[in-house]
Short mmCIF file of C-alpha atoms in Angstrom, two decimals:
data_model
loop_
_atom_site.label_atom_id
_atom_site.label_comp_id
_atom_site.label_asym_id
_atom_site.label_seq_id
_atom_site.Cartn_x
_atom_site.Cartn_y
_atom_site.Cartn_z
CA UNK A 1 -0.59 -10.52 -1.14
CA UNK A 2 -3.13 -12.00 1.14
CA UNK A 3 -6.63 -12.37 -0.46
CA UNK A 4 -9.03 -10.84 1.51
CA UNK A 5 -12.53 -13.71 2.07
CA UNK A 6 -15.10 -11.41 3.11
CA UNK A 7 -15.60 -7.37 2.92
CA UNK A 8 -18.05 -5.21 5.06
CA UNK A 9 -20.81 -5.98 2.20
CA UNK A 10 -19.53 -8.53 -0.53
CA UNK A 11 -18.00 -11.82 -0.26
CA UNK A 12 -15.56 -13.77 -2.61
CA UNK A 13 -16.68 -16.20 -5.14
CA UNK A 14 -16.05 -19.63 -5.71
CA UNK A 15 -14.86 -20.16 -9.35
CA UNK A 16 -17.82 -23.15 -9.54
CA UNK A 17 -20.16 -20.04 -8.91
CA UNK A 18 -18.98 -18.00 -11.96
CA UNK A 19 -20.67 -19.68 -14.97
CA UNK A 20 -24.22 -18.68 -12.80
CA UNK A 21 -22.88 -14.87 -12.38
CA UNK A 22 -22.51 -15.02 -15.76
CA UNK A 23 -25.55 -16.51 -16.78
CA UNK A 24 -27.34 -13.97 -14.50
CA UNK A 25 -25.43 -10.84 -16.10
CA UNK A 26 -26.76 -12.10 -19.92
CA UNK A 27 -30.20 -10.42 -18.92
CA UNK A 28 -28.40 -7.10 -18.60
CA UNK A 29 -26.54 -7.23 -21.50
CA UNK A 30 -25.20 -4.83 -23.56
CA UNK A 31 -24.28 -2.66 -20.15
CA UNK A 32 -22.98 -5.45 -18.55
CA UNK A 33 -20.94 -6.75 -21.65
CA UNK A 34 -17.59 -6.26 -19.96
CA UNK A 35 -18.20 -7.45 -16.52
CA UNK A 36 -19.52 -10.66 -18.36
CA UNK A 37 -16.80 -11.04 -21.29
CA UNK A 38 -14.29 -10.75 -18.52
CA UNK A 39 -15.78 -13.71 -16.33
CA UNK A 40 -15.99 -15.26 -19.63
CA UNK A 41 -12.13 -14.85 -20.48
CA UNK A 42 -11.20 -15.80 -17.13
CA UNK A 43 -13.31 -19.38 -17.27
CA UNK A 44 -11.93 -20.33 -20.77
CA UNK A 45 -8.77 -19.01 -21.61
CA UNK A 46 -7.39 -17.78 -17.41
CA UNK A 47 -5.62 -15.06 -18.95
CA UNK A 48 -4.93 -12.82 -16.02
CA UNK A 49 -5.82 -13.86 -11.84
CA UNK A 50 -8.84 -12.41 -10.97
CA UNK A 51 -10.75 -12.16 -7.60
CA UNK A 52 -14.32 -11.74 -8.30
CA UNK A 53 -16.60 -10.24 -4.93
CA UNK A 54 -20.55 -10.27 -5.09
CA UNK A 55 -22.95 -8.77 -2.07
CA UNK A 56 -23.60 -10.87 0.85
CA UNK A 57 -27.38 -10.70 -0.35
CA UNK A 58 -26.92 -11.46 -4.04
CA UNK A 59 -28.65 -10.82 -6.14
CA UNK A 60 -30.71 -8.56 -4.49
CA UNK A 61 -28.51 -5.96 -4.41
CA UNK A 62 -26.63 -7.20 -7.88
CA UNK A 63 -23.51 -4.89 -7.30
CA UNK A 64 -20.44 -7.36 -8.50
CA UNK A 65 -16.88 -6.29 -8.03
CA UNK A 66 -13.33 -8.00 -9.57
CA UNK A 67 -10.05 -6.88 -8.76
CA UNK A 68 -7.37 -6.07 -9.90
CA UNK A 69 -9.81 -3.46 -12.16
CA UNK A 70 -6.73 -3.63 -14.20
CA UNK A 71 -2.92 -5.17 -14.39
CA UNK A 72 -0.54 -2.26 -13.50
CA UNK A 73 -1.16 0.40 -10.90
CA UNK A 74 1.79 2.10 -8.97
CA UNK A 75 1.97 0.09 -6.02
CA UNK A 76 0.95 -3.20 -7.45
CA UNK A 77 -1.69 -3.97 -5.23
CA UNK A 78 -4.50 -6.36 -5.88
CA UNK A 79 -7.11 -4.00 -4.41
CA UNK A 80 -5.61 -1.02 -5.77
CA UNK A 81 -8.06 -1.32 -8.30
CA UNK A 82 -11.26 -3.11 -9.28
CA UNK A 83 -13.81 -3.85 -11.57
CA UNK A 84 -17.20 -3.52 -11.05
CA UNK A 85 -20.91 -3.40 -12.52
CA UNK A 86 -24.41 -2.38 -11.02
CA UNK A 87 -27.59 -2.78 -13.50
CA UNK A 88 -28.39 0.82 -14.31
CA UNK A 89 -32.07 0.36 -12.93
CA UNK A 90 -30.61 -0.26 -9.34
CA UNK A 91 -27.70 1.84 -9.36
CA UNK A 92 -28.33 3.06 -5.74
CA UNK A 93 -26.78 0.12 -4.79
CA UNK A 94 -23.69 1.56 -5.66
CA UNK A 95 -23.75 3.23 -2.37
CA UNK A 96 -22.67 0.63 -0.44
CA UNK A 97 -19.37 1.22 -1.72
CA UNK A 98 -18.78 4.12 0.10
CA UNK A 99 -19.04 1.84 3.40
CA UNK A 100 -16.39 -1.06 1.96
CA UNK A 101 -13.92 -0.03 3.87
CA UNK A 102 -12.53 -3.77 3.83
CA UNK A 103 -12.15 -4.67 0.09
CA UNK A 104 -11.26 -0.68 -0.80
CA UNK A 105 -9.41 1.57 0.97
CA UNK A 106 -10.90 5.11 0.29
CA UNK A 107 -8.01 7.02 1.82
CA UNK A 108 -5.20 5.62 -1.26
CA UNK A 109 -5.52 6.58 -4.55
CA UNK A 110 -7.71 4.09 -6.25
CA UNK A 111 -8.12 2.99 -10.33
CA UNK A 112 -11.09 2.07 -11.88
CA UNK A 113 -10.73 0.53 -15.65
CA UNK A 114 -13.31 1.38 -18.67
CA UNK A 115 -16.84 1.50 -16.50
CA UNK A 116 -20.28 2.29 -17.22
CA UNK A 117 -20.78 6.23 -17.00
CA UNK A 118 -23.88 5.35 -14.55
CA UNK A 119 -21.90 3.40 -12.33
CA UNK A 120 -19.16 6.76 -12.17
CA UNK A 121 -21.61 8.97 -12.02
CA UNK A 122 -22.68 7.54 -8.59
CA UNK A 123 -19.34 6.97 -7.17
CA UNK A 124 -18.91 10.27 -8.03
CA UNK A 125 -22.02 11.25 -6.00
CA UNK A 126 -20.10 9.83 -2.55
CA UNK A 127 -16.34 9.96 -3.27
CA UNK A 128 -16.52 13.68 -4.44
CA UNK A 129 -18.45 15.09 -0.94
CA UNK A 130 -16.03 13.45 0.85
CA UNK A 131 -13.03 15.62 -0.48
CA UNK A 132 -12.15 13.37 -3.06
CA UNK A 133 -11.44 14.33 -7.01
CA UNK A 134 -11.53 11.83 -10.02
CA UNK A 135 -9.20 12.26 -13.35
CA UNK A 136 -11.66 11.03 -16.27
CA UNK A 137 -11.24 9.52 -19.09
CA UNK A 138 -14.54 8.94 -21.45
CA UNK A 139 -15.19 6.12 -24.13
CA UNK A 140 -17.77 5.07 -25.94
CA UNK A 141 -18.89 1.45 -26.29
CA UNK A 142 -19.49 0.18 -30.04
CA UNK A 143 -21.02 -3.88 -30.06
CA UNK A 144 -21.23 -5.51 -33.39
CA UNK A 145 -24.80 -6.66 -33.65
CA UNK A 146 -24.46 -8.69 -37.03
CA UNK A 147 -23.68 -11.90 -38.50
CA UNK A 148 -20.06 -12.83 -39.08
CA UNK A 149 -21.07 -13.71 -42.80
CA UNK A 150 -21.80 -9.87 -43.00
CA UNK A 151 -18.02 -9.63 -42.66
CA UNK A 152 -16.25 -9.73 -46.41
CA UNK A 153 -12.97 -10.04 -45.60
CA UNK A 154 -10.70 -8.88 -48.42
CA UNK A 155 -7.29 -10.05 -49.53
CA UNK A 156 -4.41 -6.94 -48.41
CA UNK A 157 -3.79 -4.88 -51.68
CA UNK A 158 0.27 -4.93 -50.61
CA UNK A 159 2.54 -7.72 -51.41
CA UNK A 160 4.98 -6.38 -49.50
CA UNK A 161 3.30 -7.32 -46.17
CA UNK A 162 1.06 -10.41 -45.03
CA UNK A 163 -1.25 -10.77 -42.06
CA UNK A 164 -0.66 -13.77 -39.16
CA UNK A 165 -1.08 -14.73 -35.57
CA UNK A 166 0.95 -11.99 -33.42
CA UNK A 167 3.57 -14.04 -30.94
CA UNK A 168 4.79 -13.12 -27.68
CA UNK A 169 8.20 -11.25 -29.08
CA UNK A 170 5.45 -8.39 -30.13
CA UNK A 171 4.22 -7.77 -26.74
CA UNK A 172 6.83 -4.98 -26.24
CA UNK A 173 6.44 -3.21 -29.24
CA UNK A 174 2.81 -3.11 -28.96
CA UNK A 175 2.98 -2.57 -24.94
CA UNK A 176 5.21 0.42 -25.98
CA UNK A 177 2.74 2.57 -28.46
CA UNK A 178 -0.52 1.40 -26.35
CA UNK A 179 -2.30 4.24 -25.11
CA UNK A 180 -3.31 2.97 -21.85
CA UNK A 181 0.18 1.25 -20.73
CA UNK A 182 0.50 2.66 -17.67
CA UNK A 183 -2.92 0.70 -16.51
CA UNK A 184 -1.73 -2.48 -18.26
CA UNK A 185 1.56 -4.53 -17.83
CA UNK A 186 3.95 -5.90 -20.91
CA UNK A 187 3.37 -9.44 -19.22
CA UNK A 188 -0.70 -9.43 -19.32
CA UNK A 189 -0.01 -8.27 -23.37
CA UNK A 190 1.91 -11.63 -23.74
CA UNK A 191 -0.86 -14.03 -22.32
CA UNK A 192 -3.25 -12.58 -24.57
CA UNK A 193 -1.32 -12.77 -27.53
CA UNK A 194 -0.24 -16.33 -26.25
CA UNK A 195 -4.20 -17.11 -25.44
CA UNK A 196 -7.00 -15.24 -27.24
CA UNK A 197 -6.76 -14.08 -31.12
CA UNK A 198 -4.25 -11.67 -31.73
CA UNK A 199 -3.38 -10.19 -35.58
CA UNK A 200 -0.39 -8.72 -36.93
CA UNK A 201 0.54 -7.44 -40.41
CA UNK A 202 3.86 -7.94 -40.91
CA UNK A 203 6.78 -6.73 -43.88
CA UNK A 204 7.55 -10.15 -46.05
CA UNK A 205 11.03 -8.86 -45.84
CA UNK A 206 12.35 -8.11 -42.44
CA UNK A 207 9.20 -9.49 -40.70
CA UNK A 208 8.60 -6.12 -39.03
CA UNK A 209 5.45 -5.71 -37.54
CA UNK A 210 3.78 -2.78 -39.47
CA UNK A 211 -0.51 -2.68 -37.67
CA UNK A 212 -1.71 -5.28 -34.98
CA UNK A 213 -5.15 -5.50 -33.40
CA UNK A 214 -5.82 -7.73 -29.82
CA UNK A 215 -8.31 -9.35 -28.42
CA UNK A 216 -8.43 -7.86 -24.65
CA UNK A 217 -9.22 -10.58 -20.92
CA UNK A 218 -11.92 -8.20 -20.82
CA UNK A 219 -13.55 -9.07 -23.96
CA UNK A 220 -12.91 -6.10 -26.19
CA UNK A 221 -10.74 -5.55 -29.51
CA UNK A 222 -8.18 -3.40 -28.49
CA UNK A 223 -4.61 -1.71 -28.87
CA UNK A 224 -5.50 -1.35 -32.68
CA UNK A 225 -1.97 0.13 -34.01
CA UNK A 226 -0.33 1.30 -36.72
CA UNK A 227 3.19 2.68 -36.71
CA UNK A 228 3.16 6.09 -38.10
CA UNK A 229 5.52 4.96 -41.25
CA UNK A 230 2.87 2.29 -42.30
CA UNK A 231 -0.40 4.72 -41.57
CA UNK A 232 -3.08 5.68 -44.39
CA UNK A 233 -2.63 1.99 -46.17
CA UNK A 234 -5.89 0.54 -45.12
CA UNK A 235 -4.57 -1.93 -42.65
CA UNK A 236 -7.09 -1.14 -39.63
CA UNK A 237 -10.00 -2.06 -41.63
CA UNK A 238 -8.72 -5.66 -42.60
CA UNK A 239 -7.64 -6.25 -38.97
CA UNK A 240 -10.42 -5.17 -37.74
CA UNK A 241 -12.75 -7.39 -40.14
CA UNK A 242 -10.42 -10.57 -39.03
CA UNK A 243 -10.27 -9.85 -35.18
CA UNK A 244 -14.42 -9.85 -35.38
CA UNK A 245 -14.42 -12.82 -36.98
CA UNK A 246 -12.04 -14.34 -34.94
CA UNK A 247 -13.59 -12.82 -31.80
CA UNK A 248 -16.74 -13.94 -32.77
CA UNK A 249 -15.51 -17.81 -33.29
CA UNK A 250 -13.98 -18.32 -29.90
CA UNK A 251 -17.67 -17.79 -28.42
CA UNK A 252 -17.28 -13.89 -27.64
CA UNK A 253 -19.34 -10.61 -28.54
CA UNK A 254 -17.27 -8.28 -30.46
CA UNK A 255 -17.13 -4.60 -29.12
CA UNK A 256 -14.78 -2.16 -29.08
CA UNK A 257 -14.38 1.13 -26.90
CA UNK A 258 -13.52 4.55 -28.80
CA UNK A 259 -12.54 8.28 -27.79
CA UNK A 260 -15.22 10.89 -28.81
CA UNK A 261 -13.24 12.42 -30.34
CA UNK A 262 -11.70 9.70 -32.55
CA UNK A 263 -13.81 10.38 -35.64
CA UNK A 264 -11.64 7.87 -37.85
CA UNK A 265 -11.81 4.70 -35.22
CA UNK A 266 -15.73 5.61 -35.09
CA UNK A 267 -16.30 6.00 -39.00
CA UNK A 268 -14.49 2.68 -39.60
CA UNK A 269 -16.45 0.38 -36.76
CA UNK A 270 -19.68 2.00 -38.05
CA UNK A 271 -19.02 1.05 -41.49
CA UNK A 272 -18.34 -2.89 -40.39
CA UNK A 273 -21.49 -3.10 -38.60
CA UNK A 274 -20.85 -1.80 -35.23
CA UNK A 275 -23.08 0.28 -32.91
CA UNK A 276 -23.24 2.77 -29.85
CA UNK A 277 -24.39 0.77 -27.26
CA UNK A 278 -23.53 2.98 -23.92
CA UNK A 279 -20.46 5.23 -22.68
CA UNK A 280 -17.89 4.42 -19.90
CA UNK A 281 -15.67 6.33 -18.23
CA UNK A 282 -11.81 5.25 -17.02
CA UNK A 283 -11.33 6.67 -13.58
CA UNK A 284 -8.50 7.65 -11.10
CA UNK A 285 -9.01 8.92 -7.93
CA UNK A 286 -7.72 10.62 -5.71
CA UNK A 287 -8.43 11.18 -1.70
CA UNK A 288 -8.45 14.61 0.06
CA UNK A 289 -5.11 15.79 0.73
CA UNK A 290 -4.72 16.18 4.53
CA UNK A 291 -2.75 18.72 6.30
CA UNK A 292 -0.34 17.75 9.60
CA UNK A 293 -1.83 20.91 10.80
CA UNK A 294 -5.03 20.22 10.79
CA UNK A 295 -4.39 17.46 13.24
CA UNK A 296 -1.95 19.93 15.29
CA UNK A 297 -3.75 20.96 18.67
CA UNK A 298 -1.42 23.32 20.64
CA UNK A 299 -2.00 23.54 24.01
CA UNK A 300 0.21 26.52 25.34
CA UNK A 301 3.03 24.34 25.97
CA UNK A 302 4.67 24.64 22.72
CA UNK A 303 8.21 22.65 23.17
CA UNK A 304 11.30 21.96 20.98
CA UNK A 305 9.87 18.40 20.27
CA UNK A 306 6.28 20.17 19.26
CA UNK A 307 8.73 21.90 16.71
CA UNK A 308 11.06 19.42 15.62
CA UNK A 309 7.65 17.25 14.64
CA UNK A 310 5.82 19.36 13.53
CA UNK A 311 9.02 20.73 11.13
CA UNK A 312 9.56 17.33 10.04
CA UNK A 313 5.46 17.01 8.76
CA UNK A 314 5.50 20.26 7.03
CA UNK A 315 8.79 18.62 5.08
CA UNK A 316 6.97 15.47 4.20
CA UNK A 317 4.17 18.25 2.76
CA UNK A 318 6.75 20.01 0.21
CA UNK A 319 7.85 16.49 -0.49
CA UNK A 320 4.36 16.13 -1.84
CA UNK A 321 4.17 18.91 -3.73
CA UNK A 322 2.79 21.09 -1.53
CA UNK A 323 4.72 24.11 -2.75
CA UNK A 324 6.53 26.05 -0.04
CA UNK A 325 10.59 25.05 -0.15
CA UNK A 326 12.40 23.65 2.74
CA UNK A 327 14.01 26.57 3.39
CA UNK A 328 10.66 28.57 3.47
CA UNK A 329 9.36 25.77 6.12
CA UNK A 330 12.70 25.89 8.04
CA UNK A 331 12.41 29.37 8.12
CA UNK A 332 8.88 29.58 9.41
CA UNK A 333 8.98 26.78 12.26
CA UNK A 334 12.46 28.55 13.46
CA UNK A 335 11.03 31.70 14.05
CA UNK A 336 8.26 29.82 15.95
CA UNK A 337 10.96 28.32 18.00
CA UNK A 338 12.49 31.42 18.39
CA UNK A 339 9.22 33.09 19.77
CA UNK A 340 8.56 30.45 22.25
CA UNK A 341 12.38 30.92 23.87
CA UNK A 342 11.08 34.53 24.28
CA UNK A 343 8.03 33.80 25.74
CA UNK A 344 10.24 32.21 28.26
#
């Protein structure tokens, strides 16, 4: 797909102009954390192609956008979805979003990954008058603050498993019982595990994988698993402990995002050292549905090819899920036909 230069309000960067972007977004930090630890990712390790868009007046109006916001989306577009941060203290700026009609197109269903609720919120304030609805998905963001010698990491109890390095023959497995997999492609699983740390715990015997933890292109520990045979053995908490380490050697800021309502993920993060930092919101949304009839202007002169058309739209609509059945819609545009021949 052709990469687009230059939007209605933002520009592409250079990849010689990241490591100042990123140096700028440290003053912002926590909220900014993964805007920055994905720049970060994608100047050391390159784990996934990323376009990264700043204003034309940066950084006066510091609204920074990446795209793809994520790795799989239906149509597998580049600018299906995007990534994007706004310091909460200028988060008007987010309204010149709703004017980018270049880099986003407002009429297709768009996808925004894990974004600060501020930033939402205000897309929300725009996208929402003009007919459109958003599916939500809330998490909170938990940053370890402390030192990695805070971490004691303790030998596993079991001898019938042993921890190691995941490799790329996992990524299907653990692409299969991720949550999120229908934002995120199999192939972006295997370049992390190939790139950035990675942990399995493994049976000694068969050298199944049992619990795994990754480390994600946009800086967070993610995809912790554990299949349901091995649950309620303790593994999270030692992959967790060795991921932050880990994490915290290759030059990144542990943090991990968690459900509300995931009480256990919360009580274990808490108890290593993490905090709440900020919440974030996963986003898809979706454009006003618009009718064929409100775009049908009659004007007396009703003919067979009005009806044929105009037959053939109000298909496409039950295609869509519109509700009425083609025989319903058949039914209705004859009789319309059949009134006009009277007429005559």
């Amino acid at each position: 797909m052709e990469i687009i230069a230059e939007g209605k309000h933002f520009r592409l960067v250079e990849d010689s102009e990241l490591p100042e972007i990123l140096e700028y977004l440290e003053q912002f930090l926590p909220e900014s954390l993964k805007f920055h630890q994905t720049i970060r990712t994608y100047l050391n390790d390159r784990v996934w192609q990323f376009y990264f868009y700043v204003t034309k007046d940066w950084p006066d109006n510091p609204v920074c956008l990446h795209f793809p916001g994520c790795t799989l989306t239906p149509n597998d577009d580049t600018y299906e979805s995007f990534g994007i941060f706004c310091p909460s203290n200028q988060i008007e700026c987010i309204d010149l979003l709703r004017t980018e009609d270049v880099l986003i197109d407002w009429k297709k269903p768009l996808y925004l990954n894990f974004t600060h609720k501020a930033i939402v919120n205000q897309i929300e304030s725009f996208y929402t008058l003009d007919g459109g609805t958003m599916e939500k998905l809330e998490g909170d963001v938990y940053v370890y603050n402390k030192l990695p010698e805070d971490l004691q990491v303790d030998e596993l109890q079991s001898d019938e498993v042993e921890m190691r390095p995941l490799t790329i023959d996992n990524a299907k497995v653990i692409h299969d019982l991720y949550p999120a997999s229908e934002v995120e492609c199999v192939a972006v699983f295997e370049k992390l595990i190939e790139t950035l740390p990675g942990i399995g715990i493994y049976r000694k015997d068969t050298g199944e994988i049992a619990a795994w933890m990754v480390h994600s292109y946009y800086g967070a520990m993610f995809s912790m698993q554990t299949k349901p045979e091995f649950r309620r053995k303790g593994f999270g908490i030692h992959l967790a402990k060795n991921l932050t380490k880990q994490v915290i050697f290759r030059g990144y800021r542990p943090f991990v995002v968690i459900r509300p309502e995931n009480e256990a993920s919360r009580n274990l993060y808490t108890k290593l050292g993490f905090t709440k930092a900020y919440e974030m919101i996963r986003v898809t949304m979706k454009p006003q549905l618009k009718s064929p009839l409100n775009d049908y202007q009659p004007d007396g002169n009703c003919n067979e090819n009005d009806i044929e058309t105009l037959q053939r739209e109000l298909q496409d609509m039950c295609s869509n899920g519109f509700g009425k059945s083609t025989e319903e819609i058949n039914g209705g545009t004859n009789g319309i036909l059949a009134a006009e021949e009277n007429s005559n």
